[in-house]
Structure formats: structure tokens, C-alpha cells
mmCIF file of C-alpha atoms and ligand atoms in Angstrom:
data_model
loop_
_atom_site.group_PDB
_atom_site.id
_atom_site.type_symbol
_atom_site.label_atom_id
_atom_site.label_comp_id
_atom_site.label_asym_id
_atom_site.label_seq_id
_atom_site.Cartn_x
_atom_site.Cartn_y
_atom_site.Cartn_z
ATOM 1 C CA UNK S 1 20.162 -17.096 22.709
ATOM 2 C CA UNK S 2 18.202 -15.645 19.408
ATOM 3 C CA UNK S 3 14.997 -17.250 18.961
ATOM 4 C CA UNK S 4 14.149 -19.635 16.397
ATOM 5 C CA UNK S 5 11.997 -16.760 14.405
ATOM 6 C CA UNK S 6 14.684 -13.642 13.388
ATOM 7 C CA UNK S 7 13.579 -11.056 15.613
ATOM 8 C CA UNK S 8 13.561 -8.809 13.263
ATOM 9 C CA UNK S 9 9.646 -7.713 14.782
ATOM 10 C CA UNK S 10 8.018 -5.931 17.365
ATOM 11 C CA UNK S 11 5.535 -8.316 18.586
ATOM 12 C CA UNK S 12 2.030 -7.832 20.626
ATOM 13 C CA UNK S 13 1.545 -10.741 22.797
ATOM 14 C CA UNK S 14 -1.466 -12.268 20.483
ATOM 15 C CA UNK S 15 -1.901 -15.026 18.025
ATOM 16 C CA UNK S 16 -4.849 -15.009 15.983
ATOM 17 C CA UNK S 17 -6.185 -18.668 14.971
ATOM 18 C CA UNK S 18 -9.238 -17.786 12.468
ATOM 19 C CA UNK S 19 -10.766 -14.691 10.842
ATOM 20 C CA UNK S 20 -14.124 -13.696 9.689
ATOM 21 C CA UNK S 21 -15.337 -10.203 7.635
ATOM 22 C CA UNK S 22 -13.877 -7.813 9.965
ATOM 23 C CA UNK S 23 -13.192 -9.727 13.047
ATOM 24 C CA UNK S 24 -10.409 -11.960 14.010
ATOM 25 C CA UNK S 25 -10.776 -14.547 17.553
ATOM 26 C CA UNK S 26 -7.587 -15.332 20.042
ATOM 27 C CA UNK S 27 -6.109 -18.187 20.772
ATOM 28 C CA UNK S 28 -8.214 -17.837 24.176
ATOM 29 C CA UNK S 29 -11.292 -17.239 22.313
ATOM 30 C CA UNK S 30 -11.109 -12.919 22.222
ATOM 31 C CA UNK S 31 -12.525 -11.970 19.417
ATOM 32 C CA UNK S 32 -10.929 -8.357 17.994
ATOM 33 C CA UNK S 33 -12.388 -5.664 15.260
ATOM 34 C CA UNK S 34 -10.104 -5.788 12.602
ATOM 35 C CA UNK S 35 -8.705 -2.153 11.915
ATOM 36 C CA UNK S 36 -5.271 -3.293 10.472
ATOM 37 C CA UNK S 37 -6.224 -5.779 7.746
ATOM 38 C CA UNK S 38 -3.215 -7.380 7.822
ATOM 39 C CA UNK S 39 -1.991 -3.379 6.238
ATOM 40 C CA UNK S 40 -4.175 -3.212 3.925
ATOM 41 C CA UNK S 41 -3.659 -6.365 3.172
ATOM 42 C CA UNK S 42 -7.374 -8.243 3.410
ATOM 43 C CA UNK S 43 -9.648 -5.774 1.495
ATOM 44 C CA UNK S 44 -11.983 -8.107 1.099
ATOM 45 C CA UNK S 45 -11.940 -9.320 4.587
ATOM 46 C CA UNK S 46 -11.441 -12.216 5.920
ATOM 47 C CA UNK S 47 -12.022 -15.504 4.496
ATOM 48 C CA UNK S 48 -14.136 -13.894 1.657
ATOM 49 C CA UNK S 49 -16.241 -17.034 0.637
ATOM 50 C CA UNK S 50 -15.634 -16.082 -2.729
ATOM 51 C CA UNK S 51 -11.426 -15.666 -2.152
ATOM 52 C CA UNK S 52 -11.885 -19.056 -0.626
ATOM 53 C CA UNK S 53 -13.201 -20.398 -3.364
ATOM 54 C CA UNK S 54 -11.351 -19.002 -6.051
ATOM 55 C CA UNK S 55 -8.299 -20.164 -3.681
ATOM 56 C CA UNK S 56 -9.304 -24.133 -3.395
ATOM 57 C CA UNK S 57 -11.085 -24.314 -6.879
ATOM 58 C CA UNK S 58 -7.115 -23.912 -8.659
ATOM 59 C CA UNK S 59 -5.514 -25.720 -5.574
ATOM 60 C CA UNK S 60 -7.322 -28.532 -6.558
ATOM 61 C CA UNK S 61 -6.253 -28.065 -10.456
ATOM 62 C CA UNK S 62 -2.902 -26.659 -10.471
ATOM 63 C CA UNK S 63 -0.400 -24.580 -7.801
ATOM 64 C CA UNK S 64 1.959 -23.580 -9.553
ATOM 65 C CA UNK S 65 3.844 -23.669 -13.364
ATOM 66 C CA UNK S 66 7.267 -21.785 -14.121
ATOM 67 C CA UNK S 67 7.077 -18.565 -16.503
ATOM 68 C CA UNK S 68 8.203 -20.534 -18.365
ATOM 69 C CA UNK S 69 4.710 -21.724 -20.044
ATOM 70 C CA UNK S 70 1.695 -19.470 -20.618
ATOM 71 C CA UNK S 71 -0.583 -19.011 -16.913
ATOM 72 C CA UNK S 72 -4.296 -18.020 -17.889
ATOM 73 C CA UNK S 73 -4.797 -16.762 -14.544
ATOM 74 C CA UNK S 74 -2.662 -14.619 -15.068
ATOM 75 C CA UNK S 75 -3.343 -12.967 -18.081
ATOM 76 C CA UNK S 76 -6.941 -12.230 -17.264
ATOM 77 C CA UNK S 77 -5.763 -10.154 -14.828
ATOM 78 C CA UNK S 78 -3.624 -8.158 -16.631
ATOM 79 C CA UNK S 79 -6.245 -7.984 -18.847
ATOM 80 C CA UNK S 80 -7.883 -7.129 -15.911
ATOM 81 C CA UNK S 81 -5.369 -4.164 -14.912
ATOM 82 C CA UNK S 82 -4.619 -3.195 -18.305
ATOM 83 C CA UNK S 83 -8.748 -2.457 -19.280
ATOM 84 C CA UNK S 84 -9.101 -0.595 -15.875
ATOM 85 C CA UNK S 85 -6.659 1.708 -15.403
ATOM 86 C CA UNK S 86 -3.449 3.967 -17.195
ATOM 87 C CA UNK S 87 -1.337 0.682 -17.426
ATOM 88 C CA UNK S 88 -0.614 -1.364 -21.536
ATOM 89 C CA UNK S 89 1.104 -4.063 -19.699
ATOM 90 C CA UNK S 90 1.871 -5.660 -16.280
ATOM 91 C CA UNK S 91 4.108 -7.714 -14.626
ATOM 92 C CA UNK S 92 3.295 -9.745 -11.356
ATOM 93 C CA UNK S 93 5.610 -10.113 -8.422
ATOM 94 C CA UNK S 94 5.291 -11.422 -4.607
ATOM 95 C CA UNK S 95 5.591 -8.210 -2.874
ATOM 96 C CA UNK S 96 6.261 -4.515 -2.930
ATOM 97 C CA UNK S 97 9.144 -4.070 -2.460
ATOM 98 C CA UNK S 98 9.453 -6.737 -5.281
ATOM 99 C CA UNK S 99 7.194 -4.438 -7.520
ATOM 100 C CA UNK S 100 10.203 -1.406 -6.506
ATOM 101 C CA UNK S 101 12.712 -3.509 -7.388
ATOM 102 C CA UNK S 102 11.499 -3.674 -10.888
ATOM 103 C CA UNK S 103 9.803 0.079 -11.474
ATOM 104 C CA UNK S 104 13.626 1.288 -10.415
ATOM 105 C CA UNK S 105 14.799 -1.114 -12.995
ATOM 106 C CA UNK S 106 12.576 -0.155 -14.927
ATOM 107 C CA UNK S 107 13.091 3.531 -15.384
ATOM 108 C CA UNK S 108 17.071 3.185 -15.804
ATOM 109 C CA UNK S 109 16.578 0.367 -18.364
ATOM 110 C CA UNK S 110 14.029 3.144 -20.323
ATOM 111 C CA UNK S 111 16.485 5.790 -20.248
ATOM 112 C CA UNK S 112 19.706 3.507 -21.289
ATOM 113 C CA UNK S 113 17.455 1.982 -24.484
ATOM 114 C CA UNK S 114 16.533 6.196 -25.878
ATOM 115 C CA UNK S 115 20.757 6.696 -24.864
ATOM 116 C CA UNK S 116 20.536 8.524 -22.201
ATOM 117 C CA UNK S 117 21.948 6.185 -19.393
ATOM 118 C CA UNK S 118 22.920 9.063 -17.419
ATOM 119 C CA UNK S 119 20.189 9.430 -16.669
ATOM 120 C CA UNK S 120 20.013 7.531 -13.713
ATOM 121 C CA UNK S 121 18.736 9.072 -10.688
ATOM 122 C CA UNK S 122 15.380 8.478 -8.500
ATOM 123 C CA UNK S 123 13.597 11.200 -6.894
ATOM 124 C CA UNK S 124 11.775 10.222 -3.721
ATOM 125 C CA UNK S 125 10.457 11.907 -0.675
ATOM 126 C CA UNK S 126 11.226 12.601 3.425
ATOM 127 C CA UNK S 127 8.423 9.909 5.321
ATOM 128 C CA UNK S 128 8.483 7.888 2.357
ATOM 129 C CA UNK S 129 8.341 3.716 2.884
ATOM 130 C CA UNK S 130 9.235 1.335 -0.659
ATOM 131 C CA UNK S 131 9.936 -1.638 0.864
ATOM 132 C CA UNK S 132 12.885 -3.569 2.681
ATOM 133 C CA UNK S 133 15.072 -4.820 -0.179
ATOM 134 C CA UNK S 134 18.555 -2.852 -1.268
ATOM 135 C CA UNK S 135 16.195 -0.795 -3.449
ATOM 136 C CA UNK S 136 13.544 -0.474 -1.362
ATOM 137 C CA UNK S 137 15.484 0.836 1.895
ATOM 138 C CA UNK S 138 17.713 3.287 -0.651
ATOM 139 C CA UNK S 139 14.596 5.043 -2.153
ATOM 140 C CA UNK S 140 12.973 5.837 1.196
ATOM 141 C CA UNK S 141 16.669 6.453 2.124
ATOM 142 C CA UNK S 142 15.578 7.127 6.046
ATOM 143 C CA UNK S 143 18.204 6.588 8.733
ATOM 144 C CA UNK S 144 15.955 4.130 10.175
ATOM 145 C CA UNK S 145 15.876 2.150 7.800
ATOM 146 C CA UNK S 146 19.328 2.357 5.970
ATOM 147 C CA UNK S 147 21.158 2.273 9.293
ATOM 148 C CA UNK S 148 24.064 0.017 9.234
ATOM 149 C CA UNK S 149 23.420 -1.612 5.925
ATOM 150 C CA UNK S 150 25.434 0.182 3.535
ATOM 151 C CA UNK S 151 26.987 0.628 0.810
ATOM 152 C CA UNK S 152 23.275 1.708 0.000
ATOM 153 C CA UNK S 153 22.481 1.501 -3.792
ATOM 154 C CA UNK S 154 23.479 4.881 -5.227
ATOM 155 C CA UNK S 155 20.774 6.827 -7.180
ATOM 156 C CA UNK S 156 18.554 8.104 -5.331
ATOM 157 C CA UNK S 157 18.065 11.686 -4.380
ATOM 158 C CA UNK S 158 15.794 11.947 -1.171
ATOM 159 C CA UNK S 159 13.482 15.812 -0.940
ATOM 160 C CA UNK S 160 11.595 17.113 1.440
ATOM 161 C CA UNK S 161 7.902 16.049 1.786
ATOM 162 C CA UNK S 162 6.728 19.244 0.310
ATOM 163 C CA UNK S 163 9.448 21.795 -0.885
ATOM 164 C CA UNK S 164 8.324 22.707 -4.757
ATOM 165 C CA UNK S 165 11.421 24.890 -4.714
ATOM 166 C CA UNK S 166 13.727 22.235 -3.751
ATOM 167 C CA UNK S 167 12.415 19.280 -5.965
ATOM 168 C CA UNK S 168 12.441 22.158 -9.188
ATOM 169 C CA UNK S 169 16.456 22.415 -7.840
ATOM 170 C CA UNK S 170 17.114 18.998 -7.977
ATOM 171 C CA UNK S 171 15.762 17.418 -11.715
ATOM 172 C CA UNK S 172 19.373 17.636 -13.140
ATOM 173 C CA UNK S 173 20.526 16.037 -16.489
ATOM 174 C CA UNK S 174 20.803 12.667 -14.396
ATOM 175 C CA UNK S 175 16.612 12.594 -13.535
ATOM 176 C CA UNK S 176 14.975 9.498 -14.113
ATOM 177 C CA UNK S 177 11.859 9.169 -12.602
ATOM 178 C CA UNK S 178 10.126 10.507 -9.414
ATOM 179 C CA UNK S 179 8.538 8.526 -7.004
ATOM 180 C CA UNK S 180 6.287 8.757 -4.978
ATOM 181 C CA UNK S 181 2.931 7.686 -2.864
ATOM 182 C CA UNK S 182 0.015 9.327 -3.695
ATOM 183 C CA UNK S 183 -1.154 8.225 0.058
ATOM 184 C CA UNK S 184 2.016 8.082 2.584
ATOM 185 C CA UNK S 185 1.163 5.422 4.872
ATOM 186 C CA UNK S 186 3.560 3.528 6.902
ATOM 187 C CA UNK S 187 4.989 7.210 7.032
ATOM 188 C CA UNK S 188 2.026 8.670 8.628
ATOM 189 C CA UNK S 189 -1.144 8.683 6.605
ATOM 190 C CA UNK S 190 -0.024 11.296 4.046
ATOM 191 C CA UNK S 191 -1.873 12.385 1.646
ATOM 192 C CA UNK S 192 -0.505 14.264 -1.250
ATOM 193 C CA UNK S 193 -3.073 17.061 -1.906
ATOM 194 C CA UNK S 194 -4.769 16.789 -5.773
ATOM 195 C CA UNK S 195 -2.902 19.140 -6.687
ATOM 196 C CA UNK S 196 0.606 18.952 -5.564
ATOM 197 C CA UNK S 197 0.076 15.339 -7.668
ATOM 198 C CA UNK S 198 -1.033 16.850 -10.776
ATOM 199 C CA UNK S 199 1.832 19.486 -9.878
ATOM 200 C CA UNK S 200 4.020 16.484 -10.169
ATOM 201 C CA UNK S 201 2.801 14.664 -13.160
ATOM 202 C CA UNK S 202 3.797 18.185 -15.088
ATOM 203 C CA UNK S 203 6.916 18.701 -13.878
ATOM 204 C CA UNK S 204 7.484 15.276 -15.371
ATOM 205 C CA UNK S 205 6.155 16.352 -18.336
ATOM 206 C CA UNK S 206 8.221 19.628 -18.636
ATOM 207 C CA UNK S 207 11.264 18.072 -17.865
ATOM 208 C CA UNK S 208 10.809 14.088 -19.585
ATOM 209 C CA UNK S 209 11.008 12.207 -16.176
ATOM 210 C CA UNK S 210 8.763 9.210 -15.425
ATOM 211 C CA UNK S 211 6.248 9.260 -13.265
ATOM 212 C CA UNK S 212 6.273 6.621 -10.821
ATOM 213 C CA UNK S 213 3.527 6.080 -8.935
ATOM 214 C CA UNK S 214 4.147 3.600 -4.999
ATOM 215 C CA UNK S 215 0.222 2.579 -4.850
ATOM 216 C CA UNK S 216 0.708 -0.576 -2.628
ATOM 217 C CA UNK S 217 -0.551 0.992 0.652
ATOM 218 C CA UNK S 218 -2.785 2.986 -0.680
ATOM 219 C CA UNK S 219 -4.283 1.076 -4.529
ATOM 220 C CA UNK S 220 -7.128 -1.701 -4.800
ATOM 221 C CA UNK S 221 -8.911 0.269 -4.185
ATOM 222 C CA UNK S 222 -8.719 1.488 -0.371
ATOM 223 C CA UNK S 223 -9.054 5.334 -0.992
ATOM 224 C CA UNK S 224 -12.220 4.962 -2.737
ATOM 225 C CA UNK S 225 -10.738 4.823 -6.433
ATOM 226 C CA UNK S 226 -9.355 1.290 -7.742
ATOM 227 C CA UNK S 227 -5.700 3.202 -7.782
ATOM 228 C CA UNK S 228 -5.911 7.014 -5.412
ATOM 229 C CA UNK S 229 -4.331 8.760 -8.357
ATOM 230 C CA UNK S 230 -7.946 8.748 -10.307
ATOM 231 C CA UNK S 231 -8.652 11.853 -7.310
ATOM 232 C CA UNK S 232 -5.966 13.569 -9.240
ATOM 233 C CA UNK S 233 -7.046 13.248 -12.837
ATOM 234 C CA UNK S 234 -3.512 11.976 -13.473
ATOM 235 C CA UNK S 235 -1.859 8.714 -15.164
ATOM 236 C CA UNK S 236 1.454 7.859 -13.945
ATOM 237 C CA UNK S 237 4.066 5.928 -16.019
ATOM 238 C CA UNK S 238 4.932 2.853 -13.502
ATOM 239 C CA UNK S 239 3.118 1.758 -10.644
ATOM 240 C CA UNK S 240 3.776 -0.109 -7.767
ATOM 241 C CA UNK S 241 1.086 -2.471 -6.251
ATOM 242 C CA UNK S 242 0.874 -5.332 -4.026
ATOM 243 C CA UNK S 243 -0.610 -5.661 -0.013
ATOM 244 C CA UNK S 244 -3.983 -5.150 -1.219
ATOM 245 C CA UNK S 245 -4.380 -6.955 -4.298
ATOM 246 C CA UNK S 246 -3.935 -10.542 -3.406
ATOM 247 C CA UNK S 247 -6.450 -9.559 0.079
ATOM 248 C CA UNK S 248 -4.143 -11.862 1.841
ATOM 249 C CA UNK S 249 -1.950 -14.123 -0.595
ATOM 250 C CA UNK S 250 1.049 -12.789 -1.584
ATOM 251 C CA UNK S 251 0.474 -11.394 -5.084
ATOM 252 C CA UNK S 252 2.299 -7.466 -6.347
ATOM 253 C CA UNK S 253 2.628 -5.821 -9.175
ATOM 254 C CA UNK S 254 4.206 -3.297 -11.660
ATOM 255 C CA UNK S 255 2.019 -1.432 -14.464
ATOM 256 C CA UNK S 256 2.931 0.366 -16.790
ATOM 257 C CA UNK S 257 2.292 2.370 -20.069
ATOM 258 C CA UNK S 258 3.655 0.776 -22.635
ATOM 259 C CA UNK S 259 6.550 3.302 -23.399
ATOM 260 C CA UNK S 260 7.657 3.391 -20.023
ATOM 261 C CA UNK S 261 7.979 -0.029 -20.243
ATOM 262 C CA UNK S 262 9.704 -0.415 -23.665
ATOM 263 C CA UNK S 263 13.054 -1.860 -22.467
ATOM 264 C CA UNK S 264 11.997 -4.644 -20.662
ATOM 265 C CA UNK S 265 12.049 -7.258 -23.409
ATOM 266 C CA UNK S 266 12.789 -11.187 -23.226
ATOM 267 C CA UNK S 267 15.489 -12.015 -20.344
ATOM 268 C CA UNK S 268 15.609 -8.369 -18.990
ATOM 269 C CA UNK S 269 13.534 -9.276 -15.878
ATOM 270 C CA UNK S 270 11.839 -12.604 -13.986
ATOM 271 C CA UNK S 271 10.352 -13.853 -10.889
ATOM 272 C CA UNK S 272 9.730 -18.032 -10.258
ATOM 273 C CA UNK S 273 6.756 -17.190 -8.271
ATOM 274 C CA UNK S 274 5.231 -14.093 -9.092
ATOM 275 C CA UNK S 275 1.972 -15.091 -11.632
ATOM 276 C CA UNK S 276 1.614 -18.073 -11.295
ATOM 277 C CA UNK S 277 -2.108 -19.324 -10.738
ATOM 278 C CA UNK S 278 -2.824 -19.813 -7.340
ATOM 279 C CA UNK S 279 -1.699 -16.105 -6.656
ATOM 280 C CA UNK S 280 -3.242 -14.580 -10.012
ATOM 281 C CA UNK S 281 -6.584 -17.057 -9.450
ATOM 282 C CA UNK S 282 -6.616 -15.218 -6.039
ATOM 283 C CA UNK S 283 -6.210 -11.643 -6.896
ATOM 284 C CA UNK S 284 -8.324 -11.971 -10.015
ATOM 285 C CA UNK S 285 -10.743 -12.988 -8.102
ATOM 286 C CA UNK S 286 -10.369 -9.494 -5.071
ATOM 287 C CA UNK S 287 -9.781 -7.501 -8.766
ATOM 288 C CA UNK S 288 -13.633 -8.940 -9.511
ATOM 289 C CA UNK S 289 -14.770 -7.268 -6.092
ATOM 290 C CA UNK S 290 -13.156 -4.088 -6.087
ATOM 291 C CA UNK S 291 -12.848 -2.944 -9.801
ATOM 292 C CA UNK S 292 -16.887 -2.905 -9.514
ATOM 293 C CA UNK S 293 -18.028 0.883 -9.358
ATOM 294 C CA UNK S 294 -20.916 -0.547 -6.387
ATOM 295 C CA UNK S 295 -18.329 -1.418 -4.346
ATOM 296 C CA UNK S 296 -16.207 1.231 -4.876
ATOM 297 C CA UNK S 297 -19.610 3.670 -4.241
ATOM 298 C CA UNK S 298 -19.787 1.332 -1.009
ATOM 299 C CA UNK S 299 -16.043 2.376 0.469
ATOM 300 C CA UNK S 300 -16.604 5.910 0.048
ATOM 301 C CA UNK S 301 -20.247 6.350 1.179
ATOM 302 C CA UNK S 302 -18.226 3.872 4.571
ATOM 303 C CA UNK S 303 -15.495 6.451 4.363
ATOM 304 C CA UNK S 304 -17.389 9.390 4.311
ATOM 305 C CA UNK S 305 -19.264 7.471 7.905
ATOM 306 C CA UNK S 306 -16.004 6.350 9.557
ATOM 307 C CA UNK S 307 -14.842 9.833 9.043
ATOM 308 C CA UNK S 308 -18.128 11.795 10.367
ATOM 309 C CA UNK S 309 -17.503 9.484 13.659
ATOM 310 C CA UNK S 310 -14.001 9.478 13.859
ATOM 311 C CA UNK S 311 -14.755 13.661 13.956
ATOM 312 C CA UNK S 312 -16.917 13.215 17.085
ATOM 313 C CA UNK S 313 -14.306 10.740 18.321
ATOM 314 C CA UNK S 314 -11.570 13.351 18.481
ATOM 315 C CA UNK S 315 -13.648 16.102 19.737
ATOM 316 C CA UNK S 316 -14.708 14.195 22.358
ATOM 317 C CA UNK S 317 -10.793 13.324 23.382
ATOM 318 C CA UNK S 318 -8.703 16.674 22.047
ATOM 319 C CA UNK S 319 -6.112 15.276 25.648
ATOM 320 C CA UNK S 320 -5.990 12.020 23.501
ATOM 321 C CA UNK S 321 -5.955 12.843 19.664
ATOM 322 C CA UNK S 322 -4.878 15.661 17.890
ATOM 323 C CA UNK S 323 -6.484 14.856 14.279
ATOM 324 C CA UNK S 324 -7.975 12.831 11.667
ATOM 325 C CA UNK S 325 -6.722 12.565 8.268
ATOM 326 C CA UNK S 326 -6.199 10.624 5.519
ATOM 327 C CA UNK S 327 -8.306 9.790 2.213
ATOM 328 C CA UNK S 328 -11.080 6.861 1.737
ATOM 329 C CA UNK S 329 -10.566 3.769 4.184
ATOM 330 C CA UNK S 330 -7.491 5.298 4.817
ATOM 331 C CA UNK S 331 -7.337 6.760 7.960
ATOM 332 C CA UNK S 332 -5.466 7.605 10.527
ATOM 333 C CA UNK S 333 -5.311 9.363 14.184
ATOM 334 C CA UNK S 334 -2.694 11.594 14.912
ATOM 335 C CA UNK S 335 -2.354 11.131 18.955
ATOM 336 C CA UNK S 336 -1.003 13.311 21.586
ATOM 337 C CA UNK S 337 0.129 10.394 24.063
ATOM 338 C CA UNK S 338 1.804 8.456 22.828
ATOM 339 C CA UNK S 339 0.640 6.006 19.449
ATOM 340 C CA UNK S 340 1.618 3.180 20.979
ATOM 341 C CA UNK S 341 0.035 3.237 24.717
ATOM 342 C CA UNK S 342 -3.357 3.654 22.398
ATOM 343 C CA UNK S 343 -2.428 0.547 19.609
ATOM 344 C CA UNK S 344 -2.176 -1.191 22.714
ATOM 345 C CA UNK S 345 -5.691 -0.102 24.712
ATOM 346 C CA UNK S 346 -7.046 -1.318 21.519
ATOM 347 C CA UNK S 347 -5.552 -4.231 22.130
ATOM 348 C CA UNK S 348 -7.551 -3.746 25.654
ATOM 349 C CA UNK S 349 -10.610 -2.985 24.389
ATOM 350 C CA UNK S 350 -10.722 -5.746 21.491
ATOM 351 C CA UNK S 351 -9.524 -3.293 18.783
ATOM 352 C CA UNK S 352 -6.512 -3.423 16.032
ATOM 353 C CA UNK S 353 -5.177 -0.277 14.992
ATOM 354 C CA UNK S 354 -1.955 -0.251 13.084
ATOM 355 C CA UNK S 355 1.352 2.082 14.390
ATOM 356 C CA UNK S 356 2.403 5.117 11.766
ATOM 357 C CA UNK S 357 5.621 6.969 11.779
ATOM 358 C CA UNK S 358 4.938 10.953 12.985
ATOM 359 C CA UNK S 359 2.799 9.434 16.222
ATOM 360 C CA UNK S 360 -0.458 8.552 14.252
ATOM 361 C CA UNK S 361 -2.388 5.146 14.596
ATOM 362 C CA UNK S 362 -3.696 4.033 11.296
ATOM 363 C CA UNK S 363 -7.442 2.713 10.760
ATOM 364 C CA UNK S 364 -7.037 0.445 7.382
ATOM 365 C CA UNK S 365 -10.122 -1.209 7.857
ATOM 366 C CA UNK S 366 -12.063 -4.041 5.517
ATOM 367 C CA UNK S 367 -12.767 -2.169 2.538
ATOM 368 C CA UNK S 368 -16.387 -4.043 3.084
ATOM 369 C CA UNK S 369 -16.642 -3.266 6.664
ATOM 370 C CA UNK S 370 -19.703 -2.861 7.881
ATOM 371 C CA UNK S 371 -21.807 -0.187 9.273
ATOM 372 C CA UNK S 372 -22.295 -1.973 12.326
ATOM 373 C CA UNK S 373 -18.725 -2.593 12.369
ATOM 374 C CA UNK S 374 -17.744 1.236 11.959
ATOM 375 C CA UNK S 375 -20.214 1.888 15.323
ATOM 376 C CA UNK S 376 -18.575 -0.838 17.037
ATOM 377 C CA UNK S 377 -15.458 0.356 16.160
ATOM 378 C CA UNK S 378 -15.807 4.070 17.334
ATOM 379 C CA UNK S 379 -17.183 2.381 20.787
ATOM 380 C CA UNK S 380 -14.004 0.878 20.964
ATOM 381 C CA UNK S 381 -11.051 3.310 20.316
ATOM 382 C CA UNK S 382 -13.734 5.590 22.854
ATOM 383 C CA UNK S 383 -13.015 3.196 25.673
ATOM 384 C CA UNK S 384 -9.666 3.031 24.624
ATOM 385 C CA UNK S 385 -8.623 6.726 25.096
ATOM 386 C CA UNK S 386 -11.173 6.630 27.999
ATOM 387 C CA UNK S 387 -8.429 4.583 29.396
ATOM 388 C CA UNK S 388 -5.613 6.496 28.551
ATOM 389 C CA UNK S 389 -7.433 9.126 29.880
ATOM 390 C CA UNK S 390 -7.558 7.960 33.076
ATOM 391 C CA UNK S 391 -4.513 6.089 33.427
HETATM 392 C C1 PLP P 1 3.513 -2.055 2.396
HETATM 393 C C2 PLP P 1 4.287 -1.193 1.603
HETATM 394 C C3 PLP P 1 5.411 -1.355 0.478
HETATM 395 C C4 PLP P 1 6.488 -3.012 0.563
HETATM 396 O O1 PLP P 1 5.292 -3.968 0.946
HETATM 397 P P1 PLP P 1 6.495 -5.453 0.715
HETATM 398 O O2 PLP P 1 5.045 -6.181 0.307
HETATM 399 O O3 PLP P 1 5.949 -5.562 2.367
HETATM 400 O O4 PLP P 1 7.491 -5.963 0.207
HETATM 401 C C5 PLP P 1 6.201 -0.580 -0.176
HETATM 402 N N1 PLP P 1 4.938 0.340 -0.273
HETATM 403 C C6 PLP P 1 4.678 0.653 0.361
HETATM 404 C C7 PLP P 1 3.948 2.286 -0.040
HETATM 405 C C8 PLP P 1 3.851 -0.170 1.229
HETATM 406 O O5 PLP P 1 3.225 0.200 1.816
#
């Protein structure tokens, strides 16, 4: 008999009842160190007092009004995002995949409105992940995500992850945009080198294409800059954001330049919940922290410390880990043995990690993780690795 919850997830037998900072308490009382942070969502940790205050204050006044009316909380968050980034304008969504939908629509409408209606194709890359909507799975294009769900939304050109010649050859007069994650998350924590991101920007300029960055996982301070592309010193035309932006409240956004967004006039797009007062009040509180240079400095310091300790860990466990990769606090350990065994051994040793492709376990801690918690994380991962080695 089908479970009452649609069984699309392989769930671990863990049920958390409380969260505090980087810690989660299981129903049986065990306390887990959370290096998953809801898959890069709980950027400020669990139950951050400023987020709790923002949520409860707003909840006592007004939860929801339609986008048919002015929403000052939305305006405030949009103003903050515009001031802090390349973007001139923001549309709020409830999720990353919903941001992907708009990014695709925006790129097509842009070309339609400048009398280039044939330019509908978007180039994407193997190992990418853009969400589970029809556009999201068509964009990523992997067999795993698309099998059985055809016919797929047309207009995506799938290329290998780092094949410059294939990329140059794939650009034609029907190409509208290139869409890429500056650091692949689900794909196994694969950072795009800065010079490649610069190269993509140049290529887009040369061929009059839009550069769409998916910063749903790597954005919002995760890499030690507010957005990952800042490391390369370039700017996209369109950017998808979600996960960390709501700190645990479902919130996403599409940020765009005035030029790229020029086709999105009244009536061309909408969302019932997107940008509602509750979500934006929390998002504003998250932004107040994450956009502070001191906060980002701290992320970089913790990231350096964490990475250094992880290098030590893999040196101590060469039969379990083959490499550490990633940038900032978006880290991955590539495993020698199946990554899921390591995730499970982590559960046994009260540390939560997240599997990804390429036999990687992801370490996506809260961005304000303490040094003491980093030390605890390493000692628990060390125990988990030893457990695998002795089994
Ligand atoms: C998680 C993720 C998405 C999808 O976000 P949802 O909120 O799950 O729809 C899209 N792109 C990237 C890079 C992601 O990590």
C-alpha cells in the first residue's frame, strides 16, 4: 500500500524535534551536529533569535496579502538585494525550481521582444541541478531526473561540464542563454574555476547571450562572498536564488538586470505566495546578517579552519576519503567507499552530512558555525571513518 506521504524520498530513520544553532535534537533525545543545514538552507542556524523575532513579529500583524497590493516587506528586501548585487530588479518565488522557471521564461521573452524569437535555446551542463519542475529537469537533463517524464520541455542544449570546444561549437543563432551553477551542489561540490566563469561571461558578451547563474545552493554567503560569482569578478544577467535566502522559510528569488528583465511587464508572470510579508520579513532578517562584510569575513575564516582540518582528516583516512573539494562553507569529501555508507556512519556518530553525486558527501554547515563545533565535527567524522574502516 502506498504510504500516506508520497514515497519519493529515501528517508533516514531520524525524526528531529528541535533545532538550536548547528544542533538538532532527535525525538529520542540524541543531539546531532548538523553539517547539512537543511541542504544549505539554515544559513544562520536553527532558531536564530533574529529570525524567530522577524517571523513572530510579522505573524502577529499580517501573514499574507496578494501581489495585487503593495508589500513593503517585499520592497525592503528587493531594495537590499538590488543595493548589494549586480541586479536592478527582483522577483520573489517560493523555491529554487520556481526561480528556474522564471529565468527560462525571462530569457525567452527577452529575445522575443527584441525581434529574435528564434533564440530560445539555453545551454546547460552535465551534473547540473536546477530543481524538479518540468523546466528544471529539462534544464539538467540527466536520465535519473527525466526518465519517464517526457515529453520534456524543449530548448535545452546539454554539454559536458568542462569542454570548451563543445561549448563554442554549440552556440548558434538559436542560442538565448547559458545557465550554470558557479559551484555545482547536487553534482558533487564541483566549483567552476574563476577563469572559466570569466570565459563564460566573455563568450556571452561576444555572442549576445544572457548569462544565467543558478546560485540557489552556492549563494547567500555560502562561499564567503554574498554570491559565488563575485569571486570571479563578473556579473550575470539573471540569477536564481533560494535555499539560504529564507534561512528555513520557503523563499526564492530571481535577480536580473534591467535589460534582461525588460520583457517581464505587468501580467507576464506571477506567484500567489511569492514575496509574501511573512517570507520577506524573514528574508530581510537573513539579508541583514549575511550581507554584513564582518559576517562574510567570519565565513571565510571558519571555512579556512574547516578546510585545513578536513585536509588532516583525509590524510588520516586515505582508504575512506580521496579528496576535499569546494569553496567557502560549501565543502565536499569524495569517498573511496560508497558515500551513503559514510552518511550512515555519520548518523551513528551523531553528525549529519548530505550525499551528492560523484560519491561525495556534502558538508554545508550553518554559516555561523562556531570553532568549537567545527572541532566536534572533525572528531565525529573521524570516528565515523574509523567505524567504516573497521567494519
Ligand atoms: C536546490 C536547488 C534547486 C532547486 O531548489 P528547490 O527549492 O528545491 O526547488 C535549484 N538549483 C540548485 C543549484 C539547487 O541546489
